[in-house]
Amino acid sequence: MHTYDFAAIGVGPFNLGLAALTEDLPDVDGIFLEQQAEFDWHPGLMLDGVTIQVPFMADLVTMADPTSRFSFLNYLKQVGRLYPFYIRESFYPLRAEYNEYCKWVARQLPSIRWNTRVDTVTHDGEAYLVHTGGETFRARKLVLGIGTAPRIPAAADQGPYVHSADYLPNKAELQKLDSITIIGSGQSAAEIYLDLLNDIETYGYHLSWITRSPRFFPMEYTKLTLEMTSPEYIRYHQGLPMEVRDRLGREQRNLYKGISGDLVDTIYDTLYAKSLAGPVATTLLTGTSLTGVIWDGDRWTLALEHLEQGSSFTATSRGLVLATGYAPRVPSFMDPVRDRIKWDARGRFDVTVDYAVDRSGNEIFVQNAAEHTHSVTDPDLGMGAYRNSVILRGITGREIYKVEESIAFQQFGPPTADIPKALVTS
């Protein structure tokens, strides 16, 4: 049986980037396994005109290899859109455009096996055996990139709710209802709210948006804050005690789970324009937590708590959209090799600074499964190429793509040497 250097399971943007970065390396032999028939990134949220929240340089390869033929700019050149993108003068690609770019890259990568579902992973004493429905692949190392799963609040796990991931296929049915409620605080909740708000007079529904956040907060995007997506911050955050990391994870949500400032303003301007004709049939509630739901076969009754006042109340709605984000998952197909994996005290992957989770520290690597150890950098598309450079270094034992270790002006944590007296203030 042929033995690959590594087998990558799941092909989202991060493992797709790894496939692109290894495609032209003759001495690196990897196989990529994906159960879907083709690449398709968040199809349920492919709303007209929405953009990704990172600049075009956060493509699959550029931050590791700016000369790569798989860059977003080369995609634009090849499909005849480079000059229109230049004239547009925006760093932020359309979400649909980014998806088409990824599909363009995927079509050029013979290392990807589509329609290949992994059933189980075992170990034969020397290498991993990845078993699929009709074939077994043997590899020295693994890269897990299965993505995250929709997070459904326990209180709402009943009835015909719609998670934001499935919004577009269900939009037409939602708009037939007399009332729709959106639960959530981030970009997806805001995009869906605006999309439904635009048609509110046409369909005549009452539209509610309820969030437990204290305000409809914009994502913080100042430049010194962006330095938290840096190798230095990764090392700093990963080295903190687990309890501190978990606390920071809750406190830092506005750094990567907020709403773009332009979208917040567009929502207000839309409400303002619609209010010229009279009150808008909408309810906006902040600081409000969903504590329970009842579906009676026709309508939702939502049990809600206002967090600042400590008061409880209810609301009813025919439609319920849960824009409640995503959660990491440990795939069941890894059960036979669980004893080879390091776990933290809360049953999560214990991820090293180099993204390994196995006991030896260089066999099993993870993509977008380390938010609890690597903080805001983990789901960030802009850090995908950096992480893949680090993972490739771990797989091959050499630095194929230069890994920048120090890019920030600021220091995280106390300095390692005395601060010059001239810089000390009382």
Short mmCIF file of C-alpha atoms in Angstrom, two decimals:
data_model
loop_
_atom_site.label_atom_id
_atom_site.label_comp_id
_atom_site.label_asym_id
_atom_site.label_seq_id
_atom_site.Cartn_x
_atom_site.Cartn_y
_atom_site.Cartn_z
CA MET A 1 0.00 0.00 0.00
CA HIS A 2 1.29 3.45 -0.92
CA THR A 3 2.14 5.65 2.08
CA TYR A 4 1.49 9.38 1.78
CA ASP A 5 3.43 11.97 3.73
CA PHE A 6 0.08 13.19 5.05
CA ALA A 7 -3.65 12.78 4.58
CA ALA A 8 -5.81 15.88 5.00
CA ILE A 9 -9.44 15.26 5.93
CA GLY A 10 -11.98 17.91 4.94
CA VAL A 11 -11.51 20.59 2.27
CA GLY A 12 -12.64 24.01 3.41
CA PRO A 13 -10.62 27.16 2.70
CA PHE A 14 -7.80 26.17 5.07
CA ASN A 15 -7.08 22.68 3.76
CA LEU A 16 -7.70 23.96 0.24
CA GLY A 17 -4.90 26.43 0.89
CA LEU A 18 -2.68 23.60 2.08
CA ALA A 19 -3.46 21.66 -1.10
CA ALA A 20 -2.52 24.68 -3.21
CA LEU A 21 0.72 25.26 -1.31
CA THR A 22 1.79 21.63 -1.78
CA GLU A 23 0.65 21.15 -5.38
CA ASP A 24 3.98 22.25 -6.90
CA LEU A 25 6.22 20.56 -4.31
CA PRO A 26 7.54 17.38 -5.98
CA ASP A 27 8.89 15.89 -2.75
CA VAL A 28 5.75 16.41 -0.63
CA ASP A 29 3.09 13.76 -1.16
CA GLY A 30 -0.32 14.55 0.32
CA ILE A 31 -3.88 13.40 -0.29
CA PHE A 32 -6.99 15.46 0.49
CA LEU A 33 -10.32 13.76 1.23
CA GLU A 34 -13.68 15.57 1.12
CA GLN A 35 -17.17 14.08 1.34
CA GLN A 36 -18.83 16.84 -0.72
CA ALA A 37 -18.94 16.68 -4.52
CA GLU A 38 -17.23 20.05 -4.96
CA PHE A 39 -16.02 23.08 -3.07
CA ASP A 40 -18.79 25.42 -1.92
CA TRP A 41 -18.21 27.89 0.90
CA HIS A 42 -21.24 28.92 3.03
CA PRO A 43 -23.76 28.69 0.15
CA GLY A 44 -26.62 29.49 2.51
CA LEU A 45 -25.18 32.97 3.13
CA MET A 46 -24.19 33.92 -0.41
CA LEU A 47 -26.20 37.15 -0.31
CA ASP A 48 -25.91 39.61 -3.18
CA GLY A 49 -23.23 42.24 -2.68
CA VAL A 50 -21.82 41.06 0.66
CA THR A 51 -18.04 40.98 1.06
CA ILE A 52 -15.65 38.93 3.13
CA GLN A 53 -14.27 40.75 6.16
CA VAL A 54 -10.58 40.44 5.29
CA PRO A 55 -8.56 41.99 2.41
CA PHE A 56 -7.83 40.08 -0.80
CA MET A 57 -4.29 39.25 0.40
CA ALA A 58 -5.96 36.87 2.86
CA ASP A 59 -6.42 34.41 0.02
CA LEU A 60 -5.34 30.77 0.08
CA VAL A 61 -1.64 31.30 -0.56
CA THR A 62 -0.36 34.88 -0.79
CA MET A 63 0.77 35.36 2.82
CA ALA A 64 2.91 32.20 2.47
CA ASP A 65 3.94 32.55 -1.17
CA PRO A 66 3.16 35.85 -2.92
CA THR A 67 4.45 34.35 -6.21
CA SER A 68 1.99 31.44 -6.22
CA ARG A 69 -0.06 30.80 -9.35
CA PHE A 70 -3.01 30.15 -7.02
CA SER A 71 -3.26 33.71 -5.74
CA PHE A 72 -6.49 35.71 -5.84
CA LEU A 73 -4.87 38.31 -8.12
CA ASN A 74 -3.86 35.63 -10.61
CA TYR A 75 -7.41 34.30 -10.51
CA LEU A 76 -8.70 37.76 -11.39
CA LYS A 77 -6.19 38.02 -14.24
CA GLN A 78 -7.11 34.62 -15.65
CA VAL A 79 -10.85 35.31 -15.63
CA GLY A 80 -10.54 38.87 -16.94
CA ARG A 81 -11.53 40.73 -13.79
CA LEU A 82 -8.23 42.24 -12.63
CA TYR A 83 -8.81 45.74 -14.04
CA PRO A 84 -12.44 45.96 -12.84
CA PHE A 85 -11.23 44.92 -9.36
CA TYR A 86 -8.54 47.62 -9.54
CA ILE A 87 -11.04 50.30 -10.58
CA ARG A 88 -13.44 49.20 -7.82
CA GLU A 89 -10.80 50.34 -5.27
CA SER A 90 -11.82 48.02 -2.47
CA PHE A 91 -9.54 45.52 -0.73
CA TYR A 92 -12.52 43.33 0.19
CA PRO A 93 -13.69 40.74 -2.37
CA LEU A 94 -17.33 39.87 -2.70
CA ARG A 95 -18.18 36.70 -0.79
CA ALA A 96 -19.45 35.07 -3.99
CA GLU A 97 -16.25 36.16 -5.75
CA TYR A 98 -14.10 34.56 -3.04
CA ASN A 99 -16.12 31.36 -3.38
CA GLU A 100 -15.60 31.33 -7.16
CA TYR A 101 -11.87 31.91 -6.62
CA CYS A 102 -11.70 28.90 -4.29
CA LYS A 103 -13.58 26.77 -6.82
CA TRP A 104 -11.11 27.89 -9.51
CA VAL A 105 -8.20 26.75 -7.34
CA ALA A 106 -9.90 23.48 -6.39
CA ARG A 107 -10.43 22.51 -10.04
CA GLN A 108 -6.65 22.61 -10.57
CA LEU A 109 -5.72 20.29 -7.69
CA PRO A 110 -5.65 16.56 -8.52
CA SER A 111 -4.64 15.77 -4.92
CA ILE A 112 -8.25 16.33 -3.80
CA ARG A 113 -10.62 13.35 -3.78
CA TRP A 114 -14.21 14.61 -3.81
CA ASN A 115 -17.18 12.44 -2.82
CA THR A 116 -14.93 10.64 -0.36
CA ARG A 117 -16.34 10.25 3.12
CA VAL A 118 -14.02 9.14 5.91
CA ASP A 119 -15.56 6.41 8.05
CA THR A 120 -12.78 5.78 10.54
CA VAL A 121 -9.08 6.34 11.21
CA THR A 122 -6.83 3.68 12.72
CA HIS A 123 -3.10 3.25 13.28
CA ASP A 124 -1.07 0.22 12.25
CA GLY A 125 1.90 0.93 14.52
CA GLU A 126 3.79 3.00 11.96
CA ALA A 127 1.25 5.08 10.07
CA TYR A 128 -2.40 6.14 10.02
CA LEU A 129 -4.96 4.26 7.98
CA VAL A 130 -7.83 6.43 6.74
CA HIS A 131 -10.76 4.21 5.83
CA THR A 132 -13.41 5.44 3.40
CA GLY A 133 -16.37 3.66 1.89
CA GLY A 134 -14.35 1.97 -0.82
CA GLU A 135 -10.69 2.65 -0.19
CA THR A 136 -8.06 2.92 2.53
CA PHE A 137 -5.33 5.58 2.48
CA ARG A 138 -2.12 5.17 4.49
CA ALA A 139 -0.31 8.29 5.71
CA ARG A 140 2.40 9.13 8.21
CA LYS A 141 0.60 12.24 9.40
CA LEU A 142 -2.90 13.75 9.42
CA VAL A 143 -4.31 17.24 8.99
CA LEU A 144 -7.89 17.64 10.27
CA GLY A 145 -9.84 20.36 8.48
CA ILE A 146 -13.43 19.24 8.87
CA GLY A 147 -14.63 22.70 9.83
CA THR A 148 -17.10 23.68 12.52
CA ALA A 149 -20.73 22.72 13.08
CA PRO A 150 -23.69 25.11 13.51
CA ARG A 151 -24.13 26.01 17.16
CA ILE A 152 -27.76 25.46 18.20
CA PRO A 153 -28.75 26.72 21.68
CA ALA A 154 -30.10 23.84 23.73
CA ALA A 155 -33.25 25.84 24.41
CA ALA A 156 -34.02 26.03 20.68
CA ASP A 157 -33.20 22.51 19.55
CA GLN A 158 -36.75 21.73 18.49
CA GLY A 159 -39.20 22.79 15.80
CA PRO A 160 -38.49 24.15 12.29
CA TYR A 161 -35.80 26.68 13.14
CA VAL A 162 -33.43 27.89 10.39
CA HIS A 163 -29.73 28.23 11.17
CA SER A 164 -28.03 31.10 9.36
CA ALA A 165 -25.95 28.53 7.42
CA ASP A 166 -29.19 27.48 5.68
CA TYR A 167 -30.79 30.91 5.32
CA LEU A 168 -30.99 31.35 1.55
CA PRO A 169 -32.65 27.98 0.79
CA ASN A 170 -35.29 28.84 3.41
CA LYS A 171 -35.71 32.57 2.73
CA ALA A 172 -38.79 32.27 0.52
CA GLU A 173 -40.66 30.16 3.09
CA LEU A 174 -39.70 32.53 5.90
CA GLN A 175 -41.08 35.50 3.98
CA LYS A 176 -44.51 33.84 3.74
CA LEU A 177 -44.84 34.10 7.54
CA ASP A 178 -46.34 37.03 9.44
CA SER A 179 -43.38 37.32 11.84
CA ILE A 180 -39.69 36.41 11.81
CA THR A 181 -37.23 36.58 14.71
CA ILE A 182 -33.45 36.51 14.34
CA ILE A 183 -31.33 35.43 17.32
CA GLY A 184 -27.64 36.36 17.17
CA SER A 185 -25.15 39.18 17.36
CA GLY A 186 -22.57 38.89 14.57
CA GLN A 187 -22.14 39.60 10.89
CA SER A 188 -24.46 36.83 9.73
CA ALA A 189 -27.31 38.03 11.94
CA ALA A 190 -26.86 41.59 10.66
CA GLU A 191 -26.73 40.53 7.00
CA ILE A 192 -29.88 38.44 7.33
CA TYR A 193 -31.68 41.23 9.22
CA LEU A 194 -30.88 43.77 6.49
CA ASP A 195 -31.85 41.33 3.74
CA LEU A 196 -35.27 40.72 5.34
CA LEU A 197 -35.67 44.39 6.27
CA ASN A 198 -35.33 45.43 2.63
CA ASP A 199 -38.48 43.43 1.75
CA ILE A 200 -40.50 44.13 4.89
CA GLU A 201 -43.21 46.21 3.16
CA THR A 202 -43.53 43.76 0.26
CA TYR A 203 -44.33 40.79 2.49
CA GLY A 204 -45.79 42.54 5.53
CA TYR A 205 -44.08 40.52 8.27
CA HIS A 206 -42.92 41.80 11.64
CA LEU A 207 -39.14 41.45 11.89
CA SER A 208 -37.33 41.11 15.22
CA TRP A 209 -33.61 40.95 15.96
CA ILE A 210 -32.63 39.83 19.46
CA THR A 211 -29.06 39.62 20.77
CA ARG A 212 -27.56 38.89 24.17
CA SER A 213 -24.76 41.37 23.39
CA PRO A 214 -25.12 44.72 25.18
CA ARG A 215 -25.17 46.54 21.83
CA PHE A 216 -25.03 45.94 18.10
CA PHE A 217 -21.28 46.25 18.21
CA PRO A 218 -18.98 46.72 15.22
CA MET A 219 -15.95 44.52 14.78
CA GLU A 220 -12.87 46.30 16.09
CA TYR A 221 -10.54 46.86 13.18
CA THR A 222 -7.85 49.27 14.35
CA LYS A 223 -4.30 48.52 13.29
CA LEU A 224 -2.70 47.90 16.67
CA THR A 225 -5.60 45.60 17.50
CA LEU A 226 -4.98 43.74 14.24
CA GLU A 227 -1.52 42.94 15.57
CA MET A 228 -3.30 40.35 17.71
CA THR A 229 -3.42 38.30 14.52
CA SER A 230 0.32 37.78 14.69
CA PRO A 231 2.79 35.01 15.47
CA GLU A 232 3.79 36.83 18.66
CA TYR A 233 0.23 36.88 19.97
CA ILE A 234 -0.27 33.24 19.04
CA ARG A 235 2.73 32.26 21.17
CA TYR A 236 1.64 34.55 24.01
CA HIS A 237 -1.99 33.39 24.09
CA GLN A 238 -1.20 29.70 23.64
CA GLY A 239 1.15 29.85 26.63
CA LEU A 240 -1.47 31.27 29.03
CA PRO A 241 -3.28 29.07 31.57
CA MET A 242 -6.44 27.46 30.18
CA GLU A 243 -8.74 29.46 32.51
CA VAL A 244 -7.22 32.75 31.31
CA ARG A 245 -7.49 31.76 27.66
CA ASP A 246 -11.15 30.85 28.09
CA ARG A 247 -11.89 34.17 29.79
CA LEU A 248 -10.13 36.10 27.03
CA GLY A 249 -12.11 34.15 24.46
CA ARG A 250 -15.31 35.57 25.91
CA GLU A 251 -13.90 39.08 26.24
CA GLN A 252 -12.43 39.28 22.74
CA ARG A 253 -15.53 38.42 20.72
CA ASN A 254 -15.84 41.91 19.27
CA LEU A 255 -12.40 41.46 17.69
CA TYR A 256 -13.69 38.88 15.21
CA LYS A 257 -17.40 38.22 15.82
CA GLY A 258 -18.73 41.74 15.52
CA ILE A 259 -20.46 43.44 12.61
CA SER A 260 -18.72 45.53 10.00
CA GLY A 261 -19.18 49.21 10.83
CA ASP A 262 -20.48 49.97 7.33
CA LEU A 263 -23.20 47.35 7.73
CA VAL A 264 -24.32 48.77 11.08
CA ASP A 265 -24.64 52.20 9.44
CA THR A 266 -26.48 50.77 6.42
CA ILE A 267 -29.03 49.11 8.70
CA TYR A 268 -29.65 52.40 10.50
CA ASP A 269 -29.93 54.34 7.23
CA THR A 270 -32.38 51.75 5.88
CA LEU A 271 -34.53 52.01 9.02
CA TYR A 272 -34.40 55.80 8.80
CA ALA A 273 -35.52 55.84 5.15
CA LYS A 274 -38.34 53.38 5.76
CA SER A 275 -39.57 55.34 8.78
CA LEU A 276 -40.56 58.23 6.50
CA ALA A 277 -43.71 56.28 5.63
CA GLY A 278 -44.48 55.53 9.27
CA PRO A 279 -43.31 53.15 12.02
CA VAL A 280 -41.27 50.23 10.75
CA ALA A 281 -42.64 46.81 11.79
CA THR A 282 -39.48 45.76 13.55
CA THR A 283 -38.17 45.12 17.06
CA LEU A 284 -34.51 45.44 18.02
CA LEU A 285 -33.48 44.09 21.43
CA THR A 286 -29.98 44.01 22.92
CA GLY A 287 -28.79 42.49 26.19
CA THR A 288 -31.45 39.80 25.89
CA SER A 289 -30.81 36.09 26.32
CA LEU A 290 -32.89 33.22 24.92
CA THR A 291 -33.61 30.90 27.84
CA GLY A 292 -36.28 28.60 26.40
CA VAL A 293 -38.55 27.90 23.46
CA ILE A 294 -41.85 26.21 22.81
CA TRP A 295 -43.00 25.20 19.33
CA ASP A 296 -46.73 24.49 19.24
CA GLY A 297 -46.85 23.38 15.63
CA ASP A 298 -47.60 26.85 14.29
CA ARG A 299 -45.72 29.46 16.29
CA TRP A 300 -42.67 29.83 18.51
CA THR A 301 -42.95 31.15 22.05
CA LEU A 302 -39.55 32.48 23.13
CA ALA A 303 -38.62 32.76 26.79
CA LEU A 304 -36.28 35.74 27.13
CA GLU A 305 -34.29 37.41 29.89
CA HIS A 306 -33.07 40.99 29.88
CA LEU A 307 -29.56 40.59 31.28
CA GLU A 308 -29.11 44.11 32.69
CA GLN A 309 -32.50 44.38 34.38
CA GLY A 310 -32.79 40.71 35.30
CA SER A 311 -36.38 40.64 34.08
CA SER A 312 -38.02 37.79 32.16
CA PHE A 313 -40.59 38.07 29.36
CA THR A 314 -41.84 36.19 26.31
CA ALA A 315 -42.22 36.86 22.61
CA THR A 316 -43.93 34.93 19.82
CA SER A 317 -42.86 34.43 16.23
CA ARG A 318 -43.84 32.25 13.28
CA GLY A 319 -40.26 32.06 11.96
CA LEU A 320 -37.00 31.63 13.89
CA VAL A 321 -33.54 32.23 12.45
CA LEU A 322 -30.60 31.19 14.64
CA ALA A 323 -27.51 33.20 13.69
CA THR A 324 -25.74 31.68 16.67
CA GLY A 325 -22.44 30.82 15.01
CA TYR A 326 -20.46 27.62 14.89
CA ALA A 327 -18.67 25.33 17.30
CA PRO A 328 -15.61 23.11 16.85
CA ARG A 329 -16.18 19.37 16.83
CA VAL A 330 -14.16 16.24 17.37
CA PRO A 331 -15.07 13.83 14.56
CA SER A 332 -16.21 10.39 15.62
CA PHE A 333 -14.04 8.80 12.94
CA MET A 334 -11.04 9.63 15.18
CA ASP A 335 -12.34 7.47 18.06
CA PRO A 336 -9.98 4.53 17.34
CA VAL A 337 -6.94 6.80 17.77
CA ARG A 338 -8.18 8.95 20.66
CA ASP A 339 -5.40 7.55 22.85
CA ARG A 340 -2.83 9.13 20.51
CA ILE A 341 -4.34 12.61 21.03
CA LYS A 342 -3.72 15.09 23.85
CA TRP A 343 -6.86 16.50 25.50
CA ASP A 344 -7.27 19.43 27.87
CA ALA A 345 -9.22 19.32 31.13
CA ARG A 346 -12.43 20.25 29.28
CA GLY A 347 -12.20 17.50 26.69
CA ARG A 348 -10.92 19.71 23.87
CA PHE A 349 -7.86 19.26 21.70
CA ASP A 350 -4.74 20.32 23.62
CA VAL A 351 -3.17 22.17 20.70
CA THR A 352 0.54 22.99 20.60
CA VAL A 353 1.74 26.34 19.31
CA ASP A 354 2.49 24.55 16.02
CA TYR A 355 -1.11 23.20 15.70
CA ALA A 356 -0.35 19.58 16.64
CA VAL A 357 -2.71 17.64 18.92
CA ASP A 358 -1.06 14.22 19.11
CA ARG A 359 1.10 13.06 22.02
CA SER A 360 4.32 13.11 20.02
CA GLY A 361 3.62 16.66 18.80
CA ASN A 362 4.18 16.16 15.07
CA GLU A 363 1.64 13.64 13.71
CA ILE A 364 -1.88 15.12 13.84
CA PHE A 365 -2.45 18.77 12.99
CA VAL A 366 -5.70 20.76 13.10
CA GLN A 367 -7.21 23.60 11.06
CA ASN A 368 -9.68 26.00 12.71
CA ALA A 369 -10.05 23.83 15.83
CA ALA A 370 -7.84 25.82 18.19
CA GLU A 371 -9.76 28.98 19.05
CA HIS A 372 -9.48 28.01 22.74
CA THR A 373 -5.68 27.95 22.47
CA HIS A 374 -4.85 30.30 19.59
CA SER A 375 -7.61 32.89 20.10
CA VAL A 376 -8.70 35.34 17.39
CA THR A 377 -6.12 34.05 14.93
CA ASP A 378 -7.65 30.61 14.53
CA PRO A 379 -10.76 31.28 12.37
CA ASP A 380 -9.13 34.25 10.60
CA LEU A 381 -8.78 33.64 6.86
CA GLY A 382 -5.74 35.93 6.87
CA MET A 383 -3.84 33.56 9.15
CA GLY A 384 -4.60 30.43 7.12
CA ALA A 385 -1.48 30.64 4.97
CA TYR A 386 0.68 31.25 8.06
CA ARG A 387 -0.79 28.20 9.81
CA ASN A 388 -0.26 26.07 6.70
CA SER A 389 3.37 27.18 6.55
CA VAL A 390 3.79 26.06 10.17
CA ILE A 391 1.97 22.76 9.56
CA LEU A 392 4.12 22.06 6.49
CA ARG A 393 7.22 22.70 8.57
CA GLY A 394 5.95 20.13 11.05
CA ILE A 395 5.13 17.60 8.34
CA THR A 396 8.39 17.90 6.39
CA GLY A 397 10.86 18.93 9.09
CA ARG A 398 11.99 21.94 7.09
CA GLU A 399 10.77 25.47 6.39
CA ILE A 400 9.36 25.37 2.86
CA TYR A 401 7.65 28.74 3.15
CA LYS A 402 9.25 31.34 5.37
CA VAL A 403 7.45 31.54 8.71
CA GLU A 404 7.54 35.09 10.01
CA GLU A 405 8.10 34.87 13.75
CA SER A 406 8.02 38.58 14.63
CA ILE A 407 5.82 41.18 12.91
CA ALA A 408 4.23 43.25 15.71
CA PHE A 409 5.41 46.60 17.05
CA GLN A 410 3.89 45.91 20.46
CA GLN A 411 4.85 43.33 23.05
CA PHE A 412 2.44 40.86 24.59
CA GLY A 413 3.21 40.12 28.21
CA PRO A 414 6.02 41.65 30.26
CA PRO A 415 9.30 42.51 28.48
CA THR A 416 12.14 40.04 28.70
CA ALA A 417 14.66 42.78 29.51
CA ASP A 418 14.61 45.93 31.61
CA ILE A 419 12.89 48.88 30.00
CA PRO A 420 15.35 51.75 29.55
CA LYS A 421 14.89 54.28 32.33
CA ALA A 422 14.16 56.98 29.81
CA LEU A 423 11.00 55.10 28.78
CA VAL A 424 9.72 54.53 32.33
CA THR A 425 7.00 56.92 33.49
CA SER A 426 5.78 57.29 37.04
#
